Coordinates of C-alpha atoms in Angstrom, one line a residue:
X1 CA 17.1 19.9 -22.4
X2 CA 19.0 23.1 -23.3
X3 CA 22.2 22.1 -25.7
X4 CA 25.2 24.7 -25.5
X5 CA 28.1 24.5 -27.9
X6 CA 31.2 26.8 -27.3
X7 CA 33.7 28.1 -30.2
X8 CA 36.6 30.0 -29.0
X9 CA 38.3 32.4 -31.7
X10 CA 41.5 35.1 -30.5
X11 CA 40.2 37.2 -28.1
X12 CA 36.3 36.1 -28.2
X13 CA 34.1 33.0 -28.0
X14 CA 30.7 32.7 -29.3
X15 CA 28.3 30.4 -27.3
X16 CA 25.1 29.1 -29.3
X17 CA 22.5 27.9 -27.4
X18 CA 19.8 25.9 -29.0
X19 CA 16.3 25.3 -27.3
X20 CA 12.6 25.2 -28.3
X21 CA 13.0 27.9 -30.8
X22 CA 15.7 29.7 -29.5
X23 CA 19.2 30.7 -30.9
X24 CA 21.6 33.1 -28.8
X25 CA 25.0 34.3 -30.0
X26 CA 26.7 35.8 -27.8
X27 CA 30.3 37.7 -28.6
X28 CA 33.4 38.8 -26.2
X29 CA 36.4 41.2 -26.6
X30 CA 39.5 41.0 -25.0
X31 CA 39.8 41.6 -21.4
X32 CA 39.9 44.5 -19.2
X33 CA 42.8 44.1 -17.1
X34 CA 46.0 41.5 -18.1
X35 CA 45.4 39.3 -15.6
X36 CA 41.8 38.0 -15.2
X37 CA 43.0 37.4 -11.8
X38 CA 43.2 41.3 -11.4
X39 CA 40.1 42.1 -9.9
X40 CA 40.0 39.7 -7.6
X41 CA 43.1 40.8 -5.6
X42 CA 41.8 44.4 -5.9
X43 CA 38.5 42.8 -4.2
X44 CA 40.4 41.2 -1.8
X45 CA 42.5 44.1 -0.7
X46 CA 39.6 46.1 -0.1
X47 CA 38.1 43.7 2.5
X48 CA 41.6 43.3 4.1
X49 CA 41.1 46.6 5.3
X50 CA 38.1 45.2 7.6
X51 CA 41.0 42.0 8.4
X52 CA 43.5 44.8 10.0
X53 CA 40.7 46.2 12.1
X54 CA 40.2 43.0 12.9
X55 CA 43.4 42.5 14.0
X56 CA 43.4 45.9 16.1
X57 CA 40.7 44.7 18.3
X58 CA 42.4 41.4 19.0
X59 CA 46.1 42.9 19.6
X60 CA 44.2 46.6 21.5
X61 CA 44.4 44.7 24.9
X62 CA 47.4 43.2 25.4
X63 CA 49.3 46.7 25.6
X64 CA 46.0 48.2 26.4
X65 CA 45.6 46.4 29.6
X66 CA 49.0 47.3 31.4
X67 CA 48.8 51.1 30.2
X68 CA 45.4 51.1 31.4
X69 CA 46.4 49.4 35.3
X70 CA 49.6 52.2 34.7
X71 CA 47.8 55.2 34.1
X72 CA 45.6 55.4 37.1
X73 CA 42.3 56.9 35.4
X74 CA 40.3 53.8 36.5
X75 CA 41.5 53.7 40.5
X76 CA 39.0 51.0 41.0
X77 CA 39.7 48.3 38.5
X78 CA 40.4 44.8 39.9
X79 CA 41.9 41.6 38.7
X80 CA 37.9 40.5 37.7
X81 CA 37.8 44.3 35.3
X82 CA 41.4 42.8 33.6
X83 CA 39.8 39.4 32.3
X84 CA 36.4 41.3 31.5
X85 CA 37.9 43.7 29.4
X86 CA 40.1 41.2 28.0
X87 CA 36.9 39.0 27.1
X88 CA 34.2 41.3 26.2
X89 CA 35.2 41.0 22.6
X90 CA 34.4 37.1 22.5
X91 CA 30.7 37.8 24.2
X92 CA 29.9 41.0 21.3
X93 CA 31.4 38.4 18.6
X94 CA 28.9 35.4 19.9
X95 CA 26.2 38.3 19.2
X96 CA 27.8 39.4 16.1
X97 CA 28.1 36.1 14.5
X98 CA 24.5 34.7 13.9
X99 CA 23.3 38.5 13.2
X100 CA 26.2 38.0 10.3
X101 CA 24.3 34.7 9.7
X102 CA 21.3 35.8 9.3
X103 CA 22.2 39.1 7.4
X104 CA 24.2 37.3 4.7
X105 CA 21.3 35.5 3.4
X106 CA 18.6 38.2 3.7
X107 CA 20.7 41.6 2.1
X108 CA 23.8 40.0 0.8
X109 CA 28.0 39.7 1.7
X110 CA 28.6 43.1 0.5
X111 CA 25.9 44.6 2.8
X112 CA 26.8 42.1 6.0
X113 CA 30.4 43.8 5.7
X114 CA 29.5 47.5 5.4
X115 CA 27.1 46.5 8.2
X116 CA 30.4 45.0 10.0
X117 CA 32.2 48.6 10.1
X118 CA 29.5 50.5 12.7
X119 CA 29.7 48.8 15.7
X120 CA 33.7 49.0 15.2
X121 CA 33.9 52.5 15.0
X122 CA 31.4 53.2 17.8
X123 CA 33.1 50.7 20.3
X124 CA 36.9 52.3 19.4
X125 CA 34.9 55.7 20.2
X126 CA 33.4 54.4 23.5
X127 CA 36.9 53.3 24.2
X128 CA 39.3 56.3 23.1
X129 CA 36.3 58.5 25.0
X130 CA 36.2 56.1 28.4
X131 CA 35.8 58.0 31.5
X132 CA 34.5 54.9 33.5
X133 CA 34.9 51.2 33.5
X134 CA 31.6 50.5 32.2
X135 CA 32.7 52.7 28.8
X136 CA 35.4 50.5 28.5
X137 CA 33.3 47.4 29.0
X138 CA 30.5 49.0 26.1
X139 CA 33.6 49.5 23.4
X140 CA 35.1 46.2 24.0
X141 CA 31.5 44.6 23.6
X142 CA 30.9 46.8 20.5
X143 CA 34.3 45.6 18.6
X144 CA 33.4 42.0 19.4
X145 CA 30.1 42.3 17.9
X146 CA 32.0 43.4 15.0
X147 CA 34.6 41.1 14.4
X148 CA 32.0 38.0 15.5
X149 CA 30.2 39.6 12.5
X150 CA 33.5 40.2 10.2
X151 CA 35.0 37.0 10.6
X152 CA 32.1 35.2 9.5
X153 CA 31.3 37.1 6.5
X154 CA 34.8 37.8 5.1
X155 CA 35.8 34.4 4.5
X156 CA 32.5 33.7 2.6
X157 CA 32.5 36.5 0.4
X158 CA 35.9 35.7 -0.1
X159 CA 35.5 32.0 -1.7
X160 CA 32.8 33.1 -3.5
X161 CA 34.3 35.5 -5.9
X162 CA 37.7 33.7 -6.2
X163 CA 38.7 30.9 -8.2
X164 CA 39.7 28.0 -7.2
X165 CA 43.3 28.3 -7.9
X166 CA 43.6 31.1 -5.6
X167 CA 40.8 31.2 -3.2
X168 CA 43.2 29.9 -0.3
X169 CA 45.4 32.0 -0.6
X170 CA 43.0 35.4 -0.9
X171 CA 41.6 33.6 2.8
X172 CA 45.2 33.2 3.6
X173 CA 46.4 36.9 3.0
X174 CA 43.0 37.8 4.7
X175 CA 44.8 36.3 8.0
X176 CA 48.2 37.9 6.9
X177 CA 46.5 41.2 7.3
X178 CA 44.8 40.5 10.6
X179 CA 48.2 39.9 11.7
X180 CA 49.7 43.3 10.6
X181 CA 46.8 44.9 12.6
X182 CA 47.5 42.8 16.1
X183 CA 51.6 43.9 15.2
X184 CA 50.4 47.8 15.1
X185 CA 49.1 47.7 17.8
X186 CA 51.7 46.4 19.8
X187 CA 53.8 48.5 18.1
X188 CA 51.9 51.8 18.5
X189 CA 50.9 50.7 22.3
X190 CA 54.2 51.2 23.2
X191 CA 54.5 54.9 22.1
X192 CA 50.7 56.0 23.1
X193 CA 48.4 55.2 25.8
X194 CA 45.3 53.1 25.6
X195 CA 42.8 55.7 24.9
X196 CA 44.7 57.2 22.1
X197 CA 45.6 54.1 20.4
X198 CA 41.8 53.1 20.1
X199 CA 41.3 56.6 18.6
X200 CA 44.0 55.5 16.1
X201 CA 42.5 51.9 15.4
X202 CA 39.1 53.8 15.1
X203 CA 40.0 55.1 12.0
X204 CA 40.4 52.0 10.2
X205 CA 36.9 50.6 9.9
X206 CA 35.7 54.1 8.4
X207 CA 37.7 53.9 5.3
X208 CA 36.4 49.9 5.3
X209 CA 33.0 51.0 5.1
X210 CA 34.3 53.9 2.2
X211 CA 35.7 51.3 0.0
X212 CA 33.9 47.9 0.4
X213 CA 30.7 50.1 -1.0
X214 CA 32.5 49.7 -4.4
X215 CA 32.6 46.6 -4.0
X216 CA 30.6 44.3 -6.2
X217 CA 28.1 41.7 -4.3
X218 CA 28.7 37.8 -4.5
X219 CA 28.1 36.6 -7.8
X220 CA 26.6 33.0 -5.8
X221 CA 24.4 35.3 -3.4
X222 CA 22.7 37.3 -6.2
X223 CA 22.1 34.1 -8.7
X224 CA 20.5 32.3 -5.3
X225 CA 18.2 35.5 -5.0
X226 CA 16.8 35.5 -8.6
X227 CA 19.0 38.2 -9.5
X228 CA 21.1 36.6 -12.7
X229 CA 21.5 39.5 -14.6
X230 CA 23.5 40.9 -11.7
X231 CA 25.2 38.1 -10.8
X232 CA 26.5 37.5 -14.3
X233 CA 28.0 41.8 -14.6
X234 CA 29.5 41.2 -10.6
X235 CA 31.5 38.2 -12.2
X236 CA 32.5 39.5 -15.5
X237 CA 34.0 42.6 -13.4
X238 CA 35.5 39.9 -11.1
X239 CA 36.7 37.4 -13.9
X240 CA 38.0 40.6 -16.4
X241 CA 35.3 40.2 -18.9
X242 CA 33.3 42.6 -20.8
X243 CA 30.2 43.1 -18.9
X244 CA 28.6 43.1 -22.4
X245 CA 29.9 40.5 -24.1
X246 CA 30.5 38.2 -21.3
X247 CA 33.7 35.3 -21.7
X248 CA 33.3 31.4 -22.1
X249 CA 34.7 31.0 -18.5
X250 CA 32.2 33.5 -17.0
X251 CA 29.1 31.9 -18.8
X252 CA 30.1 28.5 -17.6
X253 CA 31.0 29.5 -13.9
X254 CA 27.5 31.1 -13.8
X255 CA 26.2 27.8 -15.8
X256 CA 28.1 26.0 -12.9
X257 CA 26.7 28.3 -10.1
X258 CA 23.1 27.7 -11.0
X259 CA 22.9 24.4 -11.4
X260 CA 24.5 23.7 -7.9
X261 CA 22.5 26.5 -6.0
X262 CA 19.4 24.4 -7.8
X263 CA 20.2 21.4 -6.8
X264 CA 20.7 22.5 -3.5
X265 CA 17.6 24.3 -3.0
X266 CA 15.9 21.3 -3.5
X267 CA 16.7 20.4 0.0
X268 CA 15.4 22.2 2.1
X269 CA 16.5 22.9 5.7
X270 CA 14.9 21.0 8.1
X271 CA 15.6 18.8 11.1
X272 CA 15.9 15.4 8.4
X273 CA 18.0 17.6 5.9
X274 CA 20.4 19.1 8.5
X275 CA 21.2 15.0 9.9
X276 CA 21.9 14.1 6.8
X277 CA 25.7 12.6 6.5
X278 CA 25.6 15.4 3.6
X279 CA 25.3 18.0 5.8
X280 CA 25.7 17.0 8.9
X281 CA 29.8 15.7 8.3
X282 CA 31.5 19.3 7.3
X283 CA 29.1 20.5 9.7
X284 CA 31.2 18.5 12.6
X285 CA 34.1 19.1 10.8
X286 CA 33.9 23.0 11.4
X287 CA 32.7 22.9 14.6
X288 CA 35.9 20.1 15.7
X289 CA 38.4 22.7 14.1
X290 CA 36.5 25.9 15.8
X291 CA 36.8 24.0 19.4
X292 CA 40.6 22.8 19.1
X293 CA 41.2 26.5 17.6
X294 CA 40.0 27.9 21.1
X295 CA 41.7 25.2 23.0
X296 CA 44.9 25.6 21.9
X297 CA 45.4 28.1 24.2
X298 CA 45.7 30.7 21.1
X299 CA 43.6 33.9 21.9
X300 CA 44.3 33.2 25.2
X301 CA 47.9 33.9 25.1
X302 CA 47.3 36.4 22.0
X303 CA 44.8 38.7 24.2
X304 CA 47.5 38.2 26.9
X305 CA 51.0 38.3 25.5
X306 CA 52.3 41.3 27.2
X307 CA 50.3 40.4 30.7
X308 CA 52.5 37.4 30.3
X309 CA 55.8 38.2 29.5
X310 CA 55.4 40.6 32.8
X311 CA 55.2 37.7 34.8
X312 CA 58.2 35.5 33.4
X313 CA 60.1 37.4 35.8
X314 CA 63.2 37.1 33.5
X315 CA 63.6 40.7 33.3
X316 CA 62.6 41.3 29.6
X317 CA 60.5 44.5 28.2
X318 CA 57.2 42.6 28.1
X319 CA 56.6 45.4 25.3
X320 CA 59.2 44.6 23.1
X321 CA 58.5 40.8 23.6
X322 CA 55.0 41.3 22.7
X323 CA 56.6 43.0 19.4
X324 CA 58.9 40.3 18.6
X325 CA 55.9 37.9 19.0
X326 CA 53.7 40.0 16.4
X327 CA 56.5 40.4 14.0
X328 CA 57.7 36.6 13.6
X329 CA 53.5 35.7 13.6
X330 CA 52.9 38.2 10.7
X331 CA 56.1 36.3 9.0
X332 CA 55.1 33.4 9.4
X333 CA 51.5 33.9 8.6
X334 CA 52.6 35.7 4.8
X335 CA 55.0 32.2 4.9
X336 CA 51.8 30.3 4.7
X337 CA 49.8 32.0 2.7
X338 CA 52.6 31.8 0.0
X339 CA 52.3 27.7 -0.1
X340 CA 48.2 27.2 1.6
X341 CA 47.4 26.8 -2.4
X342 CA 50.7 24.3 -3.0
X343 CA 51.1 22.3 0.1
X344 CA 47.4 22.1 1.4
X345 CA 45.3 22.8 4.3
X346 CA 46.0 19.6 5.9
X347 CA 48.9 19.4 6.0
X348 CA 49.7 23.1 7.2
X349 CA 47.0 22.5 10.0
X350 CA 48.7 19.2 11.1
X351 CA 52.3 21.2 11.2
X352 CA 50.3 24.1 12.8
X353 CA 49.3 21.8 15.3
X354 CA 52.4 19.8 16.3
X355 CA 54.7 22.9 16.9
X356 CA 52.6 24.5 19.0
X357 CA 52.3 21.0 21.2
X358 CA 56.2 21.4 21.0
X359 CA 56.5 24.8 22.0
X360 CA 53.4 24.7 24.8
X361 CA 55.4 21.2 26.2
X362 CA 58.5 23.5 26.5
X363 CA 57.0 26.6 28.2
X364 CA 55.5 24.5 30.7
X365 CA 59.0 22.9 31.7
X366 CA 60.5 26.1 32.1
X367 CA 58.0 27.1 34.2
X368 CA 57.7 24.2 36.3
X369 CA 62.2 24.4 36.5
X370 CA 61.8 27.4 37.1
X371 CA 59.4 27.1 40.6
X372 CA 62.3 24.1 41.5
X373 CA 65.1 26.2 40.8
X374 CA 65.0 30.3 41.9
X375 CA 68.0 30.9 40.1
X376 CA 67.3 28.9 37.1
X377 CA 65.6 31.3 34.9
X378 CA 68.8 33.4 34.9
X379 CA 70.3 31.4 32.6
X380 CA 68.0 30.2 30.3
X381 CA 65.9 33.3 29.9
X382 CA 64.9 33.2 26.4
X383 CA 62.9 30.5 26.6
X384 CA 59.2 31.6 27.4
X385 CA 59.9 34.1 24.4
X386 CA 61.4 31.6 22.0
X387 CA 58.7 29.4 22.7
X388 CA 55.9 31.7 22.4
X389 CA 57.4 33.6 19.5
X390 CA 57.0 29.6 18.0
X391 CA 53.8 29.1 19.5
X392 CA 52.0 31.9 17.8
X393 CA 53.8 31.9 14.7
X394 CA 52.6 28.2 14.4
X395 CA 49.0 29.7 15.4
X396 CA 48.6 32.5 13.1
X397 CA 50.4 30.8 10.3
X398 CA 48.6 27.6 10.6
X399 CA 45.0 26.8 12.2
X400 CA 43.9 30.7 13.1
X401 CA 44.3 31.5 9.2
X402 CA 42.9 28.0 8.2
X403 CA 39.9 26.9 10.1
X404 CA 38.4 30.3 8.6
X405 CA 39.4 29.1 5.0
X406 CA 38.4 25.5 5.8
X407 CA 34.7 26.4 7.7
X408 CA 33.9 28.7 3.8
X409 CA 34.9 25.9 2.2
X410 CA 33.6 22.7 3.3
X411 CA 30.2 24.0 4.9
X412 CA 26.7 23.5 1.9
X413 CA 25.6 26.3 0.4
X414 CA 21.6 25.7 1.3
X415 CA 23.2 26.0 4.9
X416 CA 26.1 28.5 4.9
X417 CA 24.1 31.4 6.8
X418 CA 23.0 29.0 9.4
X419 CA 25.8 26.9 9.6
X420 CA 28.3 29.6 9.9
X421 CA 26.6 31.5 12.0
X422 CA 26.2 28.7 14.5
X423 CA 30.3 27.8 13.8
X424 CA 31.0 31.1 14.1
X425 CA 29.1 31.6 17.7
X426 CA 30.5 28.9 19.0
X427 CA 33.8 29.8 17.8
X428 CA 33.6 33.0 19.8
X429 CA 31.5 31.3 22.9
X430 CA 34.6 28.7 23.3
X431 CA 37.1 32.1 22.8
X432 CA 35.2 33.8 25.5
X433 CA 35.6 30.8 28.2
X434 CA 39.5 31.0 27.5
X435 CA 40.2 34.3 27.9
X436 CA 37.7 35.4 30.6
X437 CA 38.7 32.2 33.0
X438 CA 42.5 32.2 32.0
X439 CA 43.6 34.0 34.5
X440 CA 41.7 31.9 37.1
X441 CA 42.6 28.3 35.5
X442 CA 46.7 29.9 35.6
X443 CA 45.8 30.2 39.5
X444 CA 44.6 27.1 39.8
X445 CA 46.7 24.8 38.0
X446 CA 49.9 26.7 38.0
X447 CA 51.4 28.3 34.8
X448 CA 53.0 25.0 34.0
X449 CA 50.0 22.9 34.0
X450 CA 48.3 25.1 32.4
X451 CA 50.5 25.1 29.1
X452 CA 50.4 21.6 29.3
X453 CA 47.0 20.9 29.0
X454 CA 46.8 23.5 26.5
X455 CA 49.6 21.1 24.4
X456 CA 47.1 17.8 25.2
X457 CA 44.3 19.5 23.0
X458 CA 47.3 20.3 20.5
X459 CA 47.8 16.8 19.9
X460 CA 43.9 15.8 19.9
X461 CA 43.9 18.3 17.5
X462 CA 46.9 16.6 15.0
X463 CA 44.6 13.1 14.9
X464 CA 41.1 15.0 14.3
X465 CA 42.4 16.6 11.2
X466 CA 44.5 13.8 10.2
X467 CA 41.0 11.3 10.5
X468 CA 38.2 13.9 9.2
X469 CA 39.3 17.2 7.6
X470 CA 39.4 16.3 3.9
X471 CA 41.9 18.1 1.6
X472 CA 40.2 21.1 -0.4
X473 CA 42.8 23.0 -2.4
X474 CA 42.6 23.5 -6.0
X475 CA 38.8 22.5 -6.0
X476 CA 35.6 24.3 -7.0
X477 CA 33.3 24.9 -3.9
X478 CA 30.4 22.8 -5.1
X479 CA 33.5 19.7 -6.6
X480 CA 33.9 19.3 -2.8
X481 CA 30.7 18.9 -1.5
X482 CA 30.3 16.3 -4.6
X483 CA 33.7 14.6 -3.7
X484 CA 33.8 14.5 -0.3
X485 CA 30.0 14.6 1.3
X486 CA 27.5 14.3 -1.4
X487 CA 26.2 10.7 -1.6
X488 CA 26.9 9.6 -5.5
X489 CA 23.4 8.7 -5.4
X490 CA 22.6 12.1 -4.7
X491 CA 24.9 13.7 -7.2
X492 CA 23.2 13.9 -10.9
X493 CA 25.4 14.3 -13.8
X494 CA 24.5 17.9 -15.5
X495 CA 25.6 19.2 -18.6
X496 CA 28.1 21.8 -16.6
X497 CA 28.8 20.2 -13.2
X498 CA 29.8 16.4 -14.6
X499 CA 30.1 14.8 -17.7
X500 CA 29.0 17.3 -20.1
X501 CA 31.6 20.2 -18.4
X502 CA 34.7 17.3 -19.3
X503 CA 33.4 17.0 -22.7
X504 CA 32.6 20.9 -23.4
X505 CA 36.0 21.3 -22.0
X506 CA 38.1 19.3 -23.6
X507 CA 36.3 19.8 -27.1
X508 CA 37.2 23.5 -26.7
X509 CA 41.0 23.4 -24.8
X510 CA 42.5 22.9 -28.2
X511 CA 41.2 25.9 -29.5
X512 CA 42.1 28.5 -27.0
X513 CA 44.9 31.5 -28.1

């Protein structure tokens, strides 16, 4: 068994490892940057880029949708060509997610999200160039494949190159700037039509591709692909450590890394492995928070917000109330991600959860007063907007940011291209039911009903998290699967991961400048 002993001096630590015949001494200067944290928001910047194109292609139809039925160069469409260009996104994402899957175990994080940027920029060109209705159904299809691919590999690269301290709320601003890009749209779709506002959004995911190549790959992927020496210079830049004289924190976390990624490759995936209560629990977990995040009724009104407030009938500009709707969810959404690493994911999802019930429970009555009373809506016609401005702020801020965060989190790392890609797809298979047959279940039930069974899944939604999703912030990736699904029988105390990491630690605290 390999002994390592740690002495920390100002500005340097020397590590001496003693082994059959071996001795290594290993020296570190002071850090790059102030903060070691530094790099990490740099890094997480740069893939927000990809999170505002993200955002553009969830926001493009709802002022898309009326410019396009306004500006008579499709004289054909019908109310069928509304929800299919509405949807289309959902079907490309359920083909972009287990491609993402697959790619992020075979060539790596960094290469899934450069991979990410071409279908977006070839569906906004299909769409700013659409001279028929098929053109538009190609570009929508095209962005879905790439945000089914995005937001699957985003929030894992993400976790894995942040520490633990912060790692919610890099996910968190990650949503924050998805929100920004759904707000510019609505925003710029009220000055330009639909053809030129995809040419605008189409720039975005060209100067993603640009600067995520600078990016450096996941320090977990390359150590789980043999590639340590890597791994170890991709941290140091992320940690603010000499590449050559790498810190005491960095040689632990890859200590740390190694010994989890072995452990876990000793199980391999299989049938028995993947019904195992070890993998199988955050496996349901994820998939519970992906099918109440659909059913909520989120992307739904979301894809549909403008289309909506035209059909309120209480004689406000559905363009500035689809405005108003994207500014107060961006505020609410940086409100959250201040306080996701202070207050929890739980307990965010749970408040998440029980305003929106509130809010749908109150839309619903106004509608159903509303068909009672003709002249009732006169008076009290800021409700539908108070209540969705509420509705999607709770959305955005709350279970759209979090399930993403959550889902990176909780899911094994012998599984996480699998099982993300399968959460992922069916993430985007329920999102495509939603939108495509909103329309259709608004006709059938009547607006009223319709919010209101959207508020029933809200409150199924409150006890599901409060009975099975386990709190995660402020913990190391592989402390959560040992805390929360790991069998103690199956956990092994290792000099880094258990007993020997406590008494390393706190035989070396007191000496840190």
């Amino acid at each position: 068994m390999v002994q390592k002993t740690y002495s920390v001096q100002k500005n340097s630590v020397e590590i001496e490892t003693e082994g059959p015949d071996v001795i290594t001494k290993v020296r570190s200067s002071a850090p790059r940057w102030k903060s070691p944290r530094t790099p990490q928001y740099i890094t997480s910047a740069t893939v927000t880029i990809g999170a505002f194109s993200l955002g553009n292609v969830l926001g493009w139809s709802s002022p898309a949708l009326v410019s396009i039925q306004k500006s008579g160069d499709f004289p054909d469409l019908v109310t069928a060509d509304i929800s299919w260009i509405g949807s289309l996104i959902t079907i490309g994402a359920v083909a972009g997610a287990p491609l993402a899957g697959y790619c992020i175990e075979k060539v790596g994080r960094k290469n899934t999200l450069l991979i990410s940027a071409l279908p977006l920029v070839l569906g906004w060109l299909s769409l700013a160039m659409a001279a028929q209705i098929s053109m538009l159904y190609i570009g929508r299809f095209l962005t879905g494949v790439g945000i089914g691919s995005l937001s699957l590999v985003a929030p894992v690269y993400l976790s894995e190159i942040s520490q633990p301290e912060i790692r919610g709320c890099l996910g968190a601003i990650f949503q924050v700037v998805v929100k920004f890009g759904i707000l510019f749209t609505y925003v710029t779709g009220c000055m330009l039509p639909y053809n030129y506002l995809a040419g605008a959004c189409g720039v975005v995911p060209i100067f993603f591709f640009i600067f995520v190549a600078y990016l450096p790959e996941s320090p977990r992927y390359l150590i789980a692909t043999k590639q340590s020496d890597r791994a170890t210079d991709a941290l140091c830049w992320l940690r603010a450590s000499d590449k050559k004289c790498p810190s005491k924190e960095v040689l632990q976390e890859i200590d740390e890394i190694q010994e989890a990624i072995s452990r876990k490759q000793q199980q391999k995936l299989n049938y028995k492995e993947l019904m195992s209560p070890s993998t199988l629990k955050p496996l349901m977990i994820v998939l519970g928070l992906m099918f109440f995040n659909q059913f909520c009724g989120g992307n739904a009104f979301g894809f549909y917000a403008v289309m909506i407030f035209e059909h309120t009938g209480v004689g406000l500009d559905s363009h500035v109330s689809g405005v108003v709707v994207g500014v107060f969810q961006t505020f609410a959404t940086i409100i959250a991600s201040l306080y996701v690493d202070k207050a929890g994911r739980r307990i965010l999802l749970i408040l998440s959860f029980v305003v929106m019930c509130l809010s749908l429970v109150t839309l619903g009555a106004f509608f159903h007063l509303q068909s009672i009373d003709a002249i009732f809506h006169e008076a009290v016609n800021w409700i539908p907007l108070v209540s969705l401005v509420l509705f999607n702020a709770a959305y955005c801020g709350g279970v759209a940011s979090l399930v993403w965060t959550v889902m990176s989190e909780v899911l094994p790392s012998n599984i996480i291209g699998f099982a993300s890609g399968l959460t992922t797809t069916f993430n985007w298979s329920l999102a495509f039911l939603i939108t495509r047959f909103f329309h259709d279940l608004n006709s059938a039930l009547g607006p009223q009903n319709t919010f209101w069974l959207f508020a029933i899944f809200c409150a199924f939604g409150v006890m599901f998290i409060y009975i099975f999703v386990p709190e995660t912030k402020g913990k190391s990736l592989d402390k959560i699967q040992q805390e929360h699904f790991e069998s103690k029988s199956n956990t092994n105390p290792s000099p880094t991961s258990s007993s020997g990491t406590s008494s390393t630690t706190s035989s070396t605290a007191d000496l840190v400048i």
